[in-house]
Amino acid sequence: MSTPSRTDIHDRRHIEQLVNSFYGEVRQDALLGPIFNGVIGDRWPEHLEKMYRFWATVLINESSYTGTPLRPHLPLPIGGTHFERWLHLFHQTVDRHFEGPVAELAKRNAARMATMFQERITLHRTHPQNFIQ
Ligand code: HEM
Ligand code: HEM
């Protein structure tokens, strides 16, 4: 269901709403939930804080995230089906709460990141010698 009047993503409050809502869906998802819960366990508060910083850096110029986005994904048992589901849930969550240029940027950046991760995961599987362990 869409909120009657949706705004764009402007501030920290919007970022936190997006991230909380998205990972709320992810945790309940039959395909993705077990993978996330298996890795993250009782570290959800820390993961959410990190993801606020990531999206605030990408979308509202907060510059608070420094990290290695790719690395933790390399060993995960994930492929095309998982990324499709991830993106579907992300796009649905963005559209449910927000509309505007930054909301569109969020969806586009998520899709780019997903493509990049998939390419690098494939490379990691086929050419592990190219990655420092
Ligand atoms: C062709 C696509 C991309 C490539 C090759 C790429 C590559 C990289 C690399 C090598 C790093 C350094 C850390 C690491 O190894 O994980 C990095 C950091 C980062 N990337 Fe990307 N990236 C791409 C797309 C994106 C997209 C679409 C976003 C936004 C959703 C993004 C956001 C970031 C952020 C926020 C950091 C951390 C910056 C920091 O530590 O200061 N990247 N990226
Ligand atoms: C099926 C797809 C995906 C799965 C199963 C997945 C799973 C995970 C898990 C389990 C972690 C936590 C690792 C840890 O703390 O031990 C993580 C971290 C992270 N994920 Fe994903 N992810 C997926 C797709 C994406 C996409 C498409 C993006 C970007 C738009 C993304 C961005 C990040 C970032 C930025 C972190 C934090 C990395 C760090 O600095 O430690 N993930 N992911």
PDB file of C-alpha atoms and ligand atoms in Angstrom:
ATOM      1  CA  MET A   1       0.000   0.000   0.000  1.00  0.00           C
ATOM      2  CA  SER A   2       1.342   3.437  -0.800  1.00  0.00           C
ATOM      3  CA  THR A   3       1.277   6.307   1.659  1.00  0.00           C
ATOM      4  CA  PRO A   4      -1.190   9.018   0.547  1.00  0.00           C
ATOM      5  CA  SER A   5       1.385  11.762   0.020  1.00  0.00           C
ATOM      6  CA  ARG A   6       4.888  10.519  -0.515  1.00  0.00           C
ATOM      7  CA  THR A   7       7.887  12.805  -0.199  1.00  0.00           C
ATOM      8  CA  ASP A   8      11.378  12.329  -1.550  1.00  0.00           C
ATOM      9  CA  ILE A   9      14.264  11.056   0.601  1.00  0.00           C
ATOM     10  CA  HIS A  10      15.661  14.229   2.215  1.00  0.00           C
ATOM     11  CA  ASP A  11      17.149  13.541   5.617  1.00  0.00           C
ATOM     12  CA  ARG A  12      18.391  11.026   8.185  1.00  0.00           C
ATOM     13  CA  ARG A  13      14.880  10.240   9.344  1.00  0.00           C
ATOM     14  CA  HIS A  14      13.913   9.159   5.822  1.00  0.00           C
ATOM     15  CA  ILE A  15      17.070   7.042   5.479  1.00  0.00           C
ATOM     16  CA  GLU A  16      16.333   5.262   8.774  1.00  0.00           C
ATOM     17  CA  GLN A  17      12.720   4.693   7.749  1.00  0.00           C
ATOM     18  CA  LEU A  18      13.825   3.202   4.419  1.00  0.00           C
ATOM     19  CA  VAL A  19      16.465   0.938   5.972  1.00  0.00           C
ATOM     20  CA  ASN A  20      14.263  -0.235   8.883  1.00  0.00           C
ATOM     21  CA  SER A  21      11.380  -0.977   6.593  1.00  0.00           C
ATOM     22  CA  PHE A  22      13.527  -2.765   3.980  1.00  0.00           C
ATOM     23  CA  TYR A  23      15.347  -5.039   6.454  1.00  0.00           C
ATOM     24  CA  GLY A  24      12.014  -5.686   8.202  1.00  0.00           C
ATOM     25  CA  GLU A  25      10.854  -7.221   4.899  1.00  0.00           C
ATOM     26  CA  VAL A  26      14.166  -8.985   4.265  1.00  0.00           C
ATOM     27  CA  ARG A  27      14.186 -10.694   7.652  1.00  0.00           C
ATOM     28  CA  GLN A  28      10.754 -12.180   6.999  1.00  0.00           C
ATOM     29  CA  ASP A  29      11.499 -13.243   3.436  1.00  0.00           C
ATOM     30  CA  ALA A  30      11.613 -17.021   2.996  1.00  0.00           C
ATOM     31  CA  LEU A  31      14.550 -16.877   0.542  1.00  0.00           C
ATOM     32  CA  LEU A  32      16.671 -14.065   2.023  1.00  0.00           C
ATOM     33  CA  GLY A  33      15.700 -14.098   5.709  1.00  0.00           C
ATOM     34  CA  PRO A  34      17.670 -17.220   6.688  1.00  0.00           C
ATOM     35  CA  ILE A  35      20.822 -15.999   4.888  1.00  0.00           C
ATOM     36  CA  PHE A  36      20.786 -12.604   6.614  1.00  0.00           C
ATOM     37  CA  ASN A  37      19.797 -13.976  10.012  1.00  0.00           C
ATOM     38  CA  GLY A  38      22.399 -16.728   9.724  1.00  0.00           C
ATOM     39  CA  VAL A  39      25.257 -14.288   9.144  1.00  0.00           C
ATOM     40  CA  ILE A  40      24.061 -11.388  11.290  1.00  0.00           C
ATOM     41  CA  GLY A  41      22.586 -13.318  14.220  1.00  0.00           C
ATOM     42  CA  ASP A  42      22.260 -10.938  17.175  1.00  0.00           C
ATOM     43  CA  ARG A  43      24.164  -8.115  15.427  1.00  0.00           C
ATOM     44  CA  TRP A  44      21.069  -6.563  13.747  1.00  0.00           C
ATOM     45  CA  PRO A  45      21.321  -3.216  15.620  1.00  0.00           C
ATOM     46  CA  GLU A  46      24.927  -2.807  14.389  1.00  0.00           C
ATOM     47  CA  HIS A  47      23.999  -3.898  10.854  1.00  0.00           C
ATOM     48  CA  LEU A  48      21.140  -1.391  10.696  1.00  0.00           C
ATOM     49  CA  GLU A  49      23.386   1.427  11.988  1.00  0.00           C
ATOM     50  CA  LYS A  50      25.927   0.554   9.295  1.00  0.00           C
ATOM     51  CA  MET A  51      23.277   0.508   6.598  1.00  0.00           C
ATOM     52  CA  TYR A  52      21.959   3.936   7.723  1.00  0.00           C
ATOM     53  CA  ARG A  53      25.503   5.235   7.204  1.00  0.00           C
ATOM     54  CA  PHE A  54      25.833   3.507   3.837  1.00  0.00           C
ATOM     55  CA  TRP A  55      22.603   4.911   2.384  1.00  0.00           C
ATOM     56  CA  ALA A  56      23.077   8.328   4.025  1.00  0.00           C
ATOM     57  CA  THR A  57      26.489   8.475   2.321  1.00  0.00           C
ATOM     58  CA  VAL A  58      25.090   7.453  -1.056  1.00  0.00           C
ATOM     59  CA  LEU A  59      21.879   9.524  -0.962  1.00  0.00           C
ATOM     60  CA  ILE A  60      22.196  12.546   1.350  1.00  0.00           C
ATOM     61  CA  ASN A  61      25.962  13.239   1.263  1.00  0.00           C
ATOM     62  CA  GLU A  62      26.543  12.333   4.893  1.00  0.00           C
ATOM     63  CA  SER A  63      30.013  10.789   4.289  1.00  0.00           C
ATOM     64  CA  SER A  64      29.659   8.615   7.376  1.00  0.00           C
ATOM     65  CA  TYR A  65      30.153   5.166   5.780  1.00  0.00           C
ATOM     66  CA  THR A  66      33.626   3.864   5.146  1.00  0.00           C
ATOM     67  CA  GLY A  67      33.890   0.222   4.507  1.00  0.00           C
ATOM     68  CA  THR A  68      34.218  -2.552   2.019  1.00  0.00           C
ATOM     69  CA  PRO A  69      30.747  -3.163   0.651  1.00  0.00           C
ATOM     70  CA  LEU A  70      31.725  -6.084  -1.575  1.00  0.00           C
ATOM     71  CA  ARG A  71      33.840  -8.250   0.696  1.00  0.00           C
ATOM     72  CA  PRO A  72      31.210  -9.739   3.066  1.00  0.00           C
ATOM     73  CA  HIS A  73      29.109 -10.779   0.062  1.00  0.00           C
ATOM     74  CA  LEU A  74      31.783 -12.820  -1.704  1.00  0.00           C
ATOM     75  CA  PRO A  75      31.382 -16.048   0.337  1.00  0.00           C
ATOM     76  CA  LEU A  76      27.562 -15.918   0.572  1.00  0.00           C
ATOM     77  CA  PRO A  77      25.537 -18.669  -1.144  1.00  0.00           C
ATOM     78  CA  ILE A  78      23.734 -16.183  -3.375  1.00  0.00           C
ATOM     79  CA  GLY A  79      23.037 -15.832  -7.102  1.00  0.00           C
ATOM     80  CA  GLY A  80      20.651 -14.249  -9.583  1.00  0.00           C
ATOM     81  CA  THR A  81      17.454 -15.339  -7.819  1.00  0.00           C
ATOM     82  CA  HIS A  82      18.584 -13.809  -4.526  1.00  0.00           C
ATOM     83  CA  PHE A  83      19.596 -10.510  -6.087  1.00  0.00           C
ATOM     84  CA  GLU A  84      16.293 -10.338  -7.989  1.00  0.00           C
ATOM     85  CA  ARG A  85      14.374 -10.803  -4.750  1.00  0.00           C
ATOM     86  CA  TRP A  86      16.596  -8.302  -2.911  1.00  0.00           C
ATOM     87  CA  LEU A  87      16.031  -5.672  -5.611  1.00  0.00           C
ATOM     88  CA  HIS A  88      12.313  -6.373  -5.826  1.00  0.00           C
ATOM     89  CA  LEU A  89      11.933  -5.829  -2.053  1.00  0.00           C
ATOM     90  CA  PHE A  90      14.150  -2.730  -2.127  1.00  0.00           C
ATOM     91  CA  HIS A  91      12.262  -1.108  -5.017  1.00  0.00           C
ATOM     92  CA  GLN A  92       8.928  -1.976  -3.409  1.00  0.00           C
ATOM     93  CA  THR A  93      10.030  -0.440  -0.093  1.00  0.00           C
ATOM     94  CA  VAL A  94      11.308   2.748  -1.736  1.00  0.00           C
ATOM     95  CA  ASP A  95       8.093   3.147  -3.746  1.00  0.00           C
ATOM     96  CA  ARG A  96       5.877   2.471  -0.742  1.00  0.00           C
ATOM     97  CA  HIS A  97       7.359   5.384   1.227  1.00  0.00           C
ATOM     98  CA  PHE A  98       8.968   7.854  -1.166  1.00  0.00           C
ATOM     99  CA  GLU A  99       8.857   9.430  -4.576  1.00  0.00           C
ATOM    100  CA  GLY A 100      11.174  11.842  -6.362  1.00  0.00           C
ATOM    101  CA  PRO A 101      14.657  12.096  -7.844  1.00  0.00           C
ATOM    102  CA  VAL A 102      16.498  10.804  -4.759  1.00  0.00           C
ATOM    103  CA  ALA A 103      14.097   7.853  -4.490  1.00  0.00           C
ATOM    104  CA  GLU A 104      14.852   7.059  -8.146  1.00  0.00           C
ATOM    105  CA  LEU A 105      18.594   7.407  -7.450  1.00  0.00           C
ATOM    106  CA  ALA A 106      18.262   4.961  -4.546  1.00  0.00           C
ATOM    107  CA  LYS A 107      16.702   2.311  -6.811  1.00  0.00           C
ATOM    108  CA  ARG A 108      19.234   2.898  -9.582  1.00  0.00           C
ATOM    109  CA  ASN A 109      22.210   2.710  -7.224  1.00  0.00           C
ATOM    110  CA  ALA A 110      20.888  -0.476  -5.627  1.00  0.00           C
ATOM    111  CA  ALA A 111      20.534  -2.066  -9.071  1.00  0.00           C
ATOM    112  CA  ARG A 112      24.074  -1.037 -10.065  1.00  0.00           C
ATOM    113  CA  MET A 113      25.504  -2.381  -6.836  1.00  0.00           C
ATOM    114  CA  ALA A 114      23.630  -5.660  -7.317  1.00  0.00           C
ATOM    115  CA  THR A 115      25.021  -6.046 -10.852  1.00  0.00           C
ATOM    116  CA  MET A 116      28.529  -5.251  -9.674  1.00  0.00           C
ATOM    117  CA  PHE A 117      28.286  -7.684  -6.722  1.00  0.00           C
ATOM    118  CA  GLN A 118      27.024 -10.469  -8.985  1.00  0.00           C
ATOM    119  CA  GLU A 119      29.851  -9.993 -11.455  1.00  0.00           C
ATOM    120  CA  ARG A 120      32.443  -9.947  -8.700  1.00  0.00           C
ATOM    121  CA  ILE A 121      30.917 -12.975  -6.925  1.00  0.00           C
ATOM    122  CA  THR A 122      31.070 -14.939 -10.197  1.00  0.00           C
ATOM    123  CA  LEU A 123      34.676 -13.879 -10.656  1.00  0.00           C
ATOM    124  CA  HIS A 124      35.450 -14.858  -7.062  1.00  0.00           C
ATOM    125  CA  ARG A 125      34.052 -18.349  -7.738  1.00  0.00           C
ATOM    126  CA  THR A 126      35.817 -18.833 -11.051  1.00  0.00           C
ATOM    127  CA  HIS A 127      39.096 -17.035 -10.318  1.00  0.00           C
ATOM    128  CA  PRO A 128      39.611 -17.168  -6.542  1.00  0.00           C
ATOM    129  CA  GLN A 129      43.341 -16.613  -7.060  1.00  0.00           C
ATOM    130  CA  ASN A 130      42.538 -12.996  -8.088  1.00  0.00           C
ATOM    131  CA  PHE A 131      41.241 -12.222  -4.593  1.00  0.00           C
ATOM    132  CA  ILE A 132      43.306 -11.691  -1.492  1.00  0.00           C
ATOM    133  CA  GLN A 133      41.937 -14.036   1.171  1.00  0.00           C
TER     134      GLN A 133
HETATM  135  C1  HEM B   1      30.904  -0.690 -11.256  1.00  0.00           C
HETATM  136  C2  HEM B   1      30.422  -0.512 -10.030  1.00  0.00           C
HETATM  137  C3  HEM B   1      31.251  -0.335  -8.789  1.00  0.00           C
HETATM  138  C4  HEM B   1      32.531  -0.723  -8.509  1.00  0.00           C
HETATM  139  C5  HEM B   1      33.517  -1.438  -9.397  1.00  0.00           C
HETATM  140  C6  HEM B   1      32.801  -0.311  -7.130  1.00  0.00           C
HETATM  141  C7  HEM B   1      33.977  -0.549  -6.460  1.00  0.00           C
HETATM  142  C8  HEM B   1      34.237  -0.185  -5.174  1.00  0.00           C
HETATM  143  C9  HEM B   1      35.453  -0.496  -4.449  1.00  0.00           C
HETATM  144  C10 HEM B   1      36.628  -1.299  -5.000  1.00  0.00           C
HETATM  145  C11 HEM B   1      35.352   0.042  -3.204  1.00  0.00           C
HETATM  146  C12 HEM B   1      36.383  -0.046  -2.087  1.00  0.00           C
HETATM  147  C13 HEM B   1      35.901  -1.001  -1.021  1.00  0.00           C
HETATM  148  C14 HEM B   1      35.657  -2.432  -1.447  1.00  0.00           C
HETATM  149  O1  HEM B   1      36.561  -3.082  -2.000  1.00  0.00           O
HETATM  150  O2  HEM B   1      34.554  -2.967  -1.199  1.00  0.00           O
HETATM  151  C15 HEM B   1      34.051   0.722  -3.144  1.00  0.00           C
HETATM  152  C16 HEM B   1      33.596   1.404  -2.068  1.00  0.00           C
HETATM  153  C17 HEM B   1      32.347   1.993  -1.983  1.00  0.00           C
HETATM  154  N1  HEM B   1      31.349   1.931  -2.943  1.00  0.00           N
HETATM  155 FE1  HEM B   1      31.529   1.172  -4.785  1.00  0.00          FE
HETATM  156  N2  HEM B   1      31.681   0.287  -6.619  1.00  0.00           N
HETATM  157  C18 HEM B   1      30.715   0.298  -7.589  1.00  0.00           C
HETATM  158  C19 HEM B   1      29.437   0.762  -7.487  1.00  0.00           C
HETATM  159  C20 HEM B   1      28.925   1.402  -6.382  1.00  0.00           C
HETATM  160  C21 HEM B   1      27.565   1.861  -6.255  1.00  0.00           C
HETATM  161  C22 HEM B   1      26.476   1.726  -7.322  1.00  0.00           C
HETATM  162  C23 HEM B   1      27.450   2.432  -5.031  1.00  0.00           C
HETATM  163  C24 HEM B   1      26.240   3.013  -4.375  1.00  0.00           C
HETATM  164  C25 HEM B   1      25.193   2.245  -4.138  1.00  0.00           C
HETATM  165  C26 HEM B   1      28.747   2.330  -4.375  1.00  0.00           C
HETATM  166  C27 HEM B   1      29.050   2.787  -3.125  1.00  0.00           C
HETATM  167  C28 HEM B   1      30.258   2.629  -2.481  1.00  0.00           C
HETATM  168  C29 HEM B   1      30.548   3.156  -1.144  1.00  0.00           C
HETATM  169  C30 HEM B   1      29.611   3.994  -0.287  1.00  0.00           C
HETATM  170  C31 HEM B   1      31.860   2.751  -0.834  1.00  0.00           C
HETATM  171  C32 HEM B   1      32.637   3.043   0.459  1.00  0.00           C
HETATM  172  C33 HEM B   1      33.416   4.307   0.293  1.00  0.00           C
HETATM  173  C34 HEM B   1      34.418   4.546   1.411  1.00  0.00           C
HETATM  174  O3  HEM B   1      34.889   3.587   2.036  1.00  0.00           O
HETATM  175  O4  HEM B   1      34.723   5.719   1.656  1.00  0.00           O
HETATM  176  N3  HEM B   1      29.610   1.698  -5.230  1.00  0.00           N
HETATM  177  N4  HEM B   1      33.410   0.559  -4.348  1.00  0.00           N
HETATM  178  C1  HEM B   2      20.953 -11.272  -2.128  1.00  0.00           C
HETATM  179  C2  HEM B   2      21.574 -10.155  -1.923  1.00  0.00           C
HETATM  180  C3  HEM B   2      22.283  -9.777  -0.651  1.00  0.00           C
HETATM  181  C4  HEM B   2      22.523 -10.490   0.490  1.00  0.00           C
HETATM  182  C5  HEM B   2      22.087 -11.920   0.835  1.00  0.00           C
HETATM  183  C6  HEM B   2      23.268  -9.625   1.390  1.00  0.00           C
HETATM  184  C7  HEM B   2      23.686  -9.981   2.651  1.00  0.00           C
HETATM  185  C8  HEM B   2      24.463  -9.211   3.476  1.00  0.00           C
HETATM  186  C9  HEM B   2      24.940  -9.597   4.774  1.00  0.00           C
HETATM  187  C10 HEM B   2      24.624 -10.940   5.451  1.00  0.00           C
HETATM  188  C11 HEM B   2      25.690  -8.595   5.281  1.00  0.00           C
HETATM  189  C12 HEM B   2      26.357  -8.524   6.665  1.00  0.00           C
HETATM  190  C13 HEM B   2      27.735  -9.031   6.697  1.00  0.00           C
HETATM  191  C14 HEM B   2      28.270  -8.987   8.143  1.00  0.00           C
HETATM  192  O1  HEM B   2      28.115  -7.974   8.831  1.00  0.00           O
HETATM  193  O2  HEM B   2      28.826  -9.994   8.587  1.00  0.00           O
HETATM  194  C15 HEM B   2      25.690  -7.539   4.280  1.00  0.00           C
HETATM  195  C16 HEM B   2      26.352  -6.333   4.409  1.00  0.00           C
HETATM  196  C17 HEM B   2      26.219  -5.291   3.531  1.00  0.00           C
HETATM  197  N1  HEM B   2      25.438  -5.266   2.398  1.00  0.00           N
HETATM  198 FE1  HEM B   2      24.461  -6.832   1.575  1.00  0.00          FE
HETATM  199  N2  HEM B   2      23.453  -8.405   0.787  1.00  0.00           N
HETATM  200  C18 HEM B   2      22.870  -8.452  -0.460  1.00  0.00           C
HETATM  201  C19 HEM B   2      22.831  -7.439  -1.387  1.00  0.00           C
HETATM  202  C20 HEM B   2      23.288  -6.162  -1.180  1.00  0.00           C
HETATM  203  C21 HEM B   2      23.176  -5.056  -2.110  1.00  0.00           C
HETATM  204  C22 HEM B   2      22.509  -5.138  -3.497  1.00  0.00           C
HETATM  205  C23 HEM B   2      23.762  -3.984  -1.515  1.00  0.00           C
HETATM  206  C24 HEM B   2      23.957  -2.558  -2.020  1.00  0.00           C
HETATM  207  C25 HEM B   2      23.012  -1.836  -2.557  1.00  0.00           C
HETATM  208  C26 HEM B   2      24.269  -4.403  -0.234  1.00  0.00           C
HETATM  209  C27 HEM B   2      24.977  -3.604   0.642  1.00  0.00           C
HETATM  210  C28 HEM B   2      25.599  -4.032   1.795  1.00  0.00           C
HETATM  211  C29 HEM B   2      26.517  -3.217   2.585  1.00  0.00           C
HETATM  212  C30 HEM B   2      26.958  -1.785   2.285  1.00  0.00           C
HETATM  213  C31 HEM B   2      26.901  -4.006   3.678  1.00  0.00           C
HETATM  214  C32 HEM B   2      27.868  -3.609   4.796  1.00  0.00           C
HETATM  215  C33 HEM B   2      29.288  -3.988   4.384  1.00  0.00           C
HETATM  216  C34 HEM B   2      30.296  -3.572   5.450  1.00  0.00           C
HETATM  217  O3  HEM B   2      30.780  -2.423   5.409  1.00  0.00           O
HETATM  218  O4  HEM B   2      30.560  -4.381   6.360  1.00  0.00           O
HETATM  219  N3  HEM B   2      23.971  -5.723  -0.060  1.00  0.00           N
HETATM  220  N4  HEM B   2      24.935  -7.939   3.211  1.00  0.00           N
END
